XYZ file of C-alpha atoms in Angstrom:
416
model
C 77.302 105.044 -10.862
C 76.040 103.216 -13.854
C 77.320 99.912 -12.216
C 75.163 100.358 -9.396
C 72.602 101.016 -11.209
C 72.491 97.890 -12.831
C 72.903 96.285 -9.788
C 69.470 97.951 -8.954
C 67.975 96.914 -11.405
C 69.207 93.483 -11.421
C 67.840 93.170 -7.377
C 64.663 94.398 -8.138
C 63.961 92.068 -10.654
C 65.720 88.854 -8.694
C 62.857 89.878 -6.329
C 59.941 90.662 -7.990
C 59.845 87.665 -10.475
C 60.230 84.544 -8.719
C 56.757 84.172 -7.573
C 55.698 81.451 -10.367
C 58.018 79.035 -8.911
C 56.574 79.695 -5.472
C 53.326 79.261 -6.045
C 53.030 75.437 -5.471
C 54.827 75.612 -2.759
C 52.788 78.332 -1.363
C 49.717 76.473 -2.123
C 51.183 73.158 -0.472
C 52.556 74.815 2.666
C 50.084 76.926 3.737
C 47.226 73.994 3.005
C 45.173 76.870 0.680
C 41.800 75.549 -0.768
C 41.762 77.085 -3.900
C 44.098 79.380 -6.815
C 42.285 82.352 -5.453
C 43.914 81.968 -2.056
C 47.696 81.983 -4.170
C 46.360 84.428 -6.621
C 46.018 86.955 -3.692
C 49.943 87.209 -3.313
C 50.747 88.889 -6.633
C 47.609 90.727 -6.654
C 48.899 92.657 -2.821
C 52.153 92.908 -5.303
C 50.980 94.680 -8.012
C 48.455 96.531 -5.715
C 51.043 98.337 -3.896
C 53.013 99.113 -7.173
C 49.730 100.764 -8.655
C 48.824 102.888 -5.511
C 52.365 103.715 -5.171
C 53.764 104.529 -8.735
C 52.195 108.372 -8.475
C 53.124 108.677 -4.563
C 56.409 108.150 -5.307
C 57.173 110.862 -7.990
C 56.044 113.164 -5.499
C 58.562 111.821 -2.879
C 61.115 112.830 -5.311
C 60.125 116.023 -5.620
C 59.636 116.798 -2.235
C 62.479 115.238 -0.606
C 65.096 114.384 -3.893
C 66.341 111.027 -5.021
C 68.382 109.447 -2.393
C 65.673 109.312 0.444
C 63.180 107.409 -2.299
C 65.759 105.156 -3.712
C 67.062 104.555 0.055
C 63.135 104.138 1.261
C 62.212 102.222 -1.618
C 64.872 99.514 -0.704
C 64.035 99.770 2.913
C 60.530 98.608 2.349
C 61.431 95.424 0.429
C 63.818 94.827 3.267
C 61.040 94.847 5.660
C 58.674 92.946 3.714
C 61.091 90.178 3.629
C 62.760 90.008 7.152
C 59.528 89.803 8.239
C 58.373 86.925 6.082
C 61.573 85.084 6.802
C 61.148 85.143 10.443
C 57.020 85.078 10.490
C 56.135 82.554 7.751
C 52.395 82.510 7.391
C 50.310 82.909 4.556
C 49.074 86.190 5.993
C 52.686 87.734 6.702
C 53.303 86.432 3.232
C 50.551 89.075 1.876
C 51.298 91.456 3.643
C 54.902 91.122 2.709
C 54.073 91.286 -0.513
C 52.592 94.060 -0.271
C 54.929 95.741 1.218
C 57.869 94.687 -1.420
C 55.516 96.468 -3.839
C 55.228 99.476 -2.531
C 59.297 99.507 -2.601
C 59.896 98.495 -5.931
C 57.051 100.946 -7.297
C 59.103 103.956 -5.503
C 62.438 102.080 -7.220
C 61.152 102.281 -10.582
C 60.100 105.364 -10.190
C 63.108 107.167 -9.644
C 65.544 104.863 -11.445
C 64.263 105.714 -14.891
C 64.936 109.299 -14.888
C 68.146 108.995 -12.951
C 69.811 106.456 -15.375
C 69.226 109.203 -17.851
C 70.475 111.857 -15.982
C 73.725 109.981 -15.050
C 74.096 108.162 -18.664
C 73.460 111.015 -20.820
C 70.203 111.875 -22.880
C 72.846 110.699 -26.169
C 73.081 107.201 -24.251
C 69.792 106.908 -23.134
C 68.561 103.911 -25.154
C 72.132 102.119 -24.605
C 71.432 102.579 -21.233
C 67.737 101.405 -21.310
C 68.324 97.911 -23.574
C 71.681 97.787 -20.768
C 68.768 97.285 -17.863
C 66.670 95.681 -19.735
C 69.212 93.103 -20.170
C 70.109 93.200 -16.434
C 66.592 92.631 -15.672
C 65.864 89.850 -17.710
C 69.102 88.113 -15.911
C 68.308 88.102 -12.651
C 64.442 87.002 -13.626
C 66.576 84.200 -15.551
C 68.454 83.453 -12.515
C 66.524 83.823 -9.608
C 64.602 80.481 -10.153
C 67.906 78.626 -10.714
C 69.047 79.987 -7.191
C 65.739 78.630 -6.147
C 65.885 75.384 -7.271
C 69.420 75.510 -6.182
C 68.572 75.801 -2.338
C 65.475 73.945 -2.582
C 67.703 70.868 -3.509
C 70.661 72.510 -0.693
C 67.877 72.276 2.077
C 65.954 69.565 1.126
C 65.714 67.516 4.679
C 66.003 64.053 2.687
C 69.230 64.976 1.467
C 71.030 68.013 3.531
C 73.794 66.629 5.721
C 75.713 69.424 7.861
C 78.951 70.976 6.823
C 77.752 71.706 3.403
C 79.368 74.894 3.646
C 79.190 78.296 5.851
C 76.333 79.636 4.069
C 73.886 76.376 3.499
C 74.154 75.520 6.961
C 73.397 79.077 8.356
C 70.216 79.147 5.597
C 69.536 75.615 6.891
C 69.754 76.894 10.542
C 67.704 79.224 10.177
C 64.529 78.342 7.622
C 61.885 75.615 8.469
C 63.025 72.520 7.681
C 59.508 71.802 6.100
C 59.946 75.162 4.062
C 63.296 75.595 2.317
C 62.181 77.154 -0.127
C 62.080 79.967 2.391
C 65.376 80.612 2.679
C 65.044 82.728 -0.346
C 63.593 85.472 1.512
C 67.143 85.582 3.561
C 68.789 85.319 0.034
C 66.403 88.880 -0.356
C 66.956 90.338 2.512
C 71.183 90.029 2.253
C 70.847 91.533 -1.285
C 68.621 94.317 0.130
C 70.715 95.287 2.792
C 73.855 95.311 0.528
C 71.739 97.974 -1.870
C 70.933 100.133 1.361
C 74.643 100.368 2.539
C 75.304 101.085 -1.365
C 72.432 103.994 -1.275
C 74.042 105.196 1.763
C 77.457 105.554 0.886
C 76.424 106.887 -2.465
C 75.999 110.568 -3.980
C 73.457 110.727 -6.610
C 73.087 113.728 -9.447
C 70.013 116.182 -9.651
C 67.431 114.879 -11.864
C 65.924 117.135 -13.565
C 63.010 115.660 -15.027
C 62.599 115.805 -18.341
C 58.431 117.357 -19.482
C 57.407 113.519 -20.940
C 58.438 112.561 -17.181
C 56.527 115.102 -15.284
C 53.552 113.965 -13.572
C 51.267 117.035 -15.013
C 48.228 118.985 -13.609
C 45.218 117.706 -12.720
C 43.565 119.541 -15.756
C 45.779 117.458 -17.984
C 44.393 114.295 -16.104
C 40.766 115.296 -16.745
C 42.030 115.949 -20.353
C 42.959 112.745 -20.847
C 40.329 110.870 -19.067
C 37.778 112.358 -21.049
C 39.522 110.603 -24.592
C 38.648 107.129 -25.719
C 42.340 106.447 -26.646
C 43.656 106.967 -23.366
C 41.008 103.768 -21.910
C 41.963 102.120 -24.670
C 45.422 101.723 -24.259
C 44.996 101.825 -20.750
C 43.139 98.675 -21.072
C 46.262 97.435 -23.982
C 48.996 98.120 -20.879
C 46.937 95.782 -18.059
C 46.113 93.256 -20.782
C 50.057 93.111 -21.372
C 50.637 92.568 -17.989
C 47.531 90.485 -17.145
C 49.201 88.347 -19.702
C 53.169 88.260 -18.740
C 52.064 87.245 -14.971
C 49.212 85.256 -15.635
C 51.428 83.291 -17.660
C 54.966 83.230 -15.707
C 52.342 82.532 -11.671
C 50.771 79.765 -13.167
C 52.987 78.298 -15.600
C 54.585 75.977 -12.915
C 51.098 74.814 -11.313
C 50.098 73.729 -14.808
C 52.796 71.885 -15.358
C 52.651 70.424 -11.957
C 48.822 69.683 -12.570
C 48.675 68.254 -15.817
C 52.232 66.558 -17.111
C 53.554 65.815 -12.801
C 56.310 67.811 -13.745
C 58.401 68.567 -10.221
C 57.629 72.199 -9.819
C 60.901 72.754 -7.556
C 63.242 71.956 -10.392
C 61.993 71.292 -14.386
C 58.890 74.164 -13.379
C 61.027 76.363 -12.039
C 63.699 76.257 -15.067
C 60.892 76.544 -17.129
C 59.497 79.840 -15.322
C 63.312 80.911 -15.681
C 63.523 80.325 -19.473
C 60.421 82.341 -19.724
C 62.310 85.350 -18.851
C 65.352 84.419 -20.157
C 63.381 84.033 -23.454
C 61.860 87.788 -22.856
C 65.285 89.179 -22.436
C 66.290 87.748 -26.113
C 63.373 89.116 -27.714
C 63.849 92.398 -26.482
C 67.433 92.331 -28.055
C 65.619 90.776 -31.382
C 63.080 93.310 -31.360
C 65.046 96.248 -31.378
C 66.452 94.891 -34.491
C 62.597 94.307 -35.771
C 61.385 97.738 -35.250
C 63.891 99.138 -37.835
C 62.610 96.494 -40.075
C 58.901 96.100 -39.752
C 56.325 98.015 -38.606
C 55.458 98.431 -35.029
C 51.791 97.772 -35.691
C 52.168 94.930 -38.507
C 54.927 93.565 -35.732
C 52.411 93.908 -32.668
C 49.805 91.998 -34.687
C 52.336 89.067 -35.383
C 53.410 88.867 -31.962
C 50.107 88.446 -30.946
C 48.964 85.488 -32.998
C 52.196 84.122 -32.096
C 51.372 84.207 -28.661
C 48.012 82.541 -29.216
C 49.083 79.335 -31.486
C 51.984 79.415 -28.476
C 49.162 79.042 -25.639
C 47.179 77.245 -27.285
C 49.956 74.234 -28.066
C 51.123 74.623 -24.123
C 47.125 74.134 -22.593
C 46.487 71.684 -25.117
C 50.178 69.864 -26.160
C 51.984 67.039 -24.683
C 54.473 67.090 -21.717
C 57.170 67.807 -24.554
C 55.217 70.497 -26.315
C 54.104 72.141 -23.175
C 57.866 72.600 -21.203
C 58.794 74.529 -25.038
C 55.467 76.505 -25.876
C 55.273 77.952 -22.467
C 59.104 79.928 -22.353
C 58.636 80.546 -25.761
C 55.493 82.671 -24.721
C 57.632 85.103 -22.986
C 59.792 85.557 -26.425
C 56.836 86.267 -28.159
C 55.195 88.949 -25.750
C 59.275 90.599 -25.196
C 57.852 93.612 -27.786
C 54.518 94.077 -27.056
C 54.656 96.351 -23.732
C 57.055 99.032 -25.419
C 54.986 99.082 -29.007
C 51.852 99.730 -27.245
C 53.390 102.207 -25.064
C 55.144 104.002 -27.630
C 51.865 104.010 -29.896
C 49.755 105.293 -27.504
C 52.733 108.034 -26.487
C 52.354 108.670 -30.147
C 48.485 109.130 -30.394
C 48.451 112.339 -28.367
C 49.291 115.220 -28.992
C 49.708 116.748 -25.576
C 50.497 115.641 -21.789
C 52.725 113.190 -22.957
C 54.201 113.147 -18.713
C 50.278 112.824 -17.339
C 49.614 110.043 -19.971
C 52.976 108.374 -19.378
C 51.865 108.066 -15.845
C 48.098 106.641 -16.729
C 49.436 103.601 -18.565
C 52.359 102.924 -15.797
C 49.301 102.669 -13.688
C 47.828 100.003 -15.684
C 50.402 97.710 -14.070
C 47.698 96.917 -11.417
C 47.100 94.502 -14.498
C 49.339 92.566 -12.511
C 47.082 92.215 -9.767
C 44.076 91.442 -11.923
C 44.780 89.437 -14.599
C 46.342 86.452 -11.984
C 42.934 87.071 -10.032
C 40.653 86.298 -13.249
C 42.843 83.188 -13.886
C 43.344 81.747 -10.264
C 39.047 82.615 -10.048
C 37.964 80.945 -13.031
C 40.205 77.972 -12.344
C 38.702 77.553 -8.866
C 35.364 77.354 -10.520
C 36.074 75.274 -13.861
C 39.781 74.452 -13.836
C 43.323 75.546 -14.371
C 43.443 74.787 -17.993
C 40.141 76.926 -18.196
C 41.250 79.706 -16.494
C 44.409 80.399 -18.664
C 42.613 80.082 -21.626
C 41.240 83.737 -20.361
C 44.751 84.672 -20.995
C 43.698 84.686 -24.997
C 41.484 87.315 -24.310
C 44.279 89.463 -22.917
C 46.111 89.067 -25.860
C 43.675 89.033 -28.514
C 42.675 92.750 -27.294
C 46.465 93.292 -27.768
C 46.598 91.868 -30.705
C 43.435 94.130 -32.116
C 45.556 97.520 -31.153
C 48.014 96.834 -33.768
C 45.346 97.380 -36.388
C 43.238 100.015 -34.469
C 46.236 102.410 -33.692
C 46.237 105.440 -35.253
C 49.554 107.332 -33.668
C 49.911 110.838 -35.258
C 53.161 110.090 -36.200
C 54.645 107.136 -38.177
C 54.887 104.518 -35.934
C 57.859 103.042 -37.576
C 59.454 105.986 -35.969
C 58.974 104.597 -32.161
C 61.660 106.249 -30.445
C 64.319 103.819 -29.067
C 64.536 106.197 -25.665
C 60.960 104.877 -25.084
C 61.671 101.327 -25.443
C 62.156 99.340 -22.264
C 62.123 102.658 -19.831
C 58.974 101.116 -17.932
C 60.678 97.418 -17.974
């Protein structure tokens, strides 16, 4: 049961990551004026996963976990089937949308039930064990990329390649390979829902920090400046994870004619890999240093980082830019433990506020694609500094009302 569950998490993430890589493509096959026009496929993404991230914990309750986990692959096996056999730009946003809506209902339901089948003793094993899974297949899934991009590329791709290349090549626009990933999706999708099916899952019982809450503890918390604060700390986070792992690629492309369908998309993949090894690091860190003092180092990390990559050579840009997702790995679970740890009360209700400031997604890769439309690419990540400076400021504003060197290891990565 654990197994699978890995292998969950390891397809969501394949999925849901490999849209930095796409994004040239996306912008050269579908003709689109501006960023904006690109920027609009991970905001539908991240759309979905906001409006759906509360839905779906009432889908569990109502109907248990096997019909969410078995709908919430279903609809990321729509999204792309129909995207692999409709491929226009519009299809392609409303696919994406779509896939979010999926994967929100997936992570919903996954995080309680890897603790319910694990064991509340093995529950941070078990969380740095997806974590790890996660950060693979975002590692991987742009190598597979560039892999079939290079397969199906119609200067090159003679028949009899094997079974599987010519059915992709068969099958994909020849002017589109990179396409073909969407059937590489929907195969791994269909293998989950046959795994769902055949599957018996445990009872969660969810735990009270899990538990969506009453509406009075909502208006509770709304009514606190802490609670907008680190709302604003969770979107900045992701604002700057996506607005840095979209457009990574397209600045490269832009600015040092690196070939986005190979050296930008193993760059896009070291990013991730590079996040996966400092969440390992960092759970070493955190019995070392400080959550706050280590939050405020990460930060102006990240800066002299983005700064070297908008501003550096070729050389310095295809290092600073992976390295960015090393030194952002810590920053989502400090600031969600230390605002977990700033209230007193309706730990479940607040838990579910900040998950919601994953629409974060959606806007940060707006402001960025917007700005550079209007000034220019370079320009419009540089808004990225703002993201993390107001990260950056939390670690010494935080006043949790319990030491934060304390963060509790079961609240690490659960959100990932």
């Amino acid at each position: 049961m654990l197994a699978l569950i890995m292998a969950f998490w390891f397809t969501i993430s394949f999925i849901t990551n490999i849209l930095g890589p796409l994004i040239p493509d996306i912008i050269h096959n579908f003709n689109l004026s501006d960023l904006a026009m690109a920027g609009f496929i991970p905001t539908s993404f991240f759309l979905a996963y906001a409006i759906m991230s509360i839905p779906a914990g009432l889908l569990i309750d109502r109907f248990g976990e096997k019909p969410v986990l078995f709908g919430g692959f279903l609809m990321p096996f729509i999204g792309t089937i129909l995207f692999a056999c409709m491929h226009t730009y519009p299809m392609l946003l409303a696919s994406s949308f779509i896939i979010g809506l999926g994967m929100a209902m997936l992570q919903t339901v996954l995080n309680p039930l890897q603790r319910t089948v694990g064991g509340e003793e093995n529950y941070a094993f078990i969380a740095e064990l997806a974590q790890f899974m996660f950060g693979i297949a975002s590692f991987l899934s742009p190598l597979v990329y560039t892999y079939l991009i290079r397969e199906l590329d119609p200067a090159t791709y003679t028949a009899g390649k094997g079974f599987f290349i010519d059915l992709l090549a068969d099958i994909t626009p020849r002017e589109m390979p990179w396409v073909s990933l969407y059937w590489v999706f929907t195969i791994l999708l269909l293998v989950m829902l046959i795994a769902v099916g055949v599957s018996r899952f445990p009872k969660i019982e969810l735990k009270e920090d899990e538990k969506s809450g009453s509406k009075d503890s909502y208006l509770a918390l709304f009514k606190q400046k802490y609670v907008w604060l680190f709302f604003l700390g969770i979107f900045c986070y992701v604002s700057t994870e996506q607005g840095t792992s979209i457009f990574m690629s397209t600045f490269l492309e832009q600015y040092h004619g690196v070939n986005p369908q190979t050296d930008g998309a193993q760059a896009v993949s070291y990013f991730w890999g590079l996040m996966t090894a400092g969440c390992l690091v960092g759970m070493i860190l955190l019995k070392l240093i400080d959550s706050k003092r280590l939050l405020q180092i990460s930060g102006i990390l990240t800066i002299i980082l983005l700064l070297s990559a908008l501003f550096g050579s070729k050389e310095v840009a295809m290092i600073a830019f992976p390295a960015v997702g090393f030194s952002i790995s810590m920053m989502y679970s400090i600031v969600f433990s230390l605002a977990l740890n700033s209230a007193s009360q309706h730990h479940g209700s607040f838990a579910g506020i900040l998950c919601s400031a994953i629409v974060g997604g959606a806007g940060g890769p707006m402001i960025v694609s917007t700005l550079a439309d209007a000034t220019s690419l370079r320009t419009g990540m540089l808004f990225i500094l703002v993201f993390v400076g107001y990260i950056t400021f939390i670690g010494f504003w935080a006043r949790p009302l319990i030491n934060n060197k304390t963060v509790r290891l079961k609240d690490l990565f659960k959100q990932r």
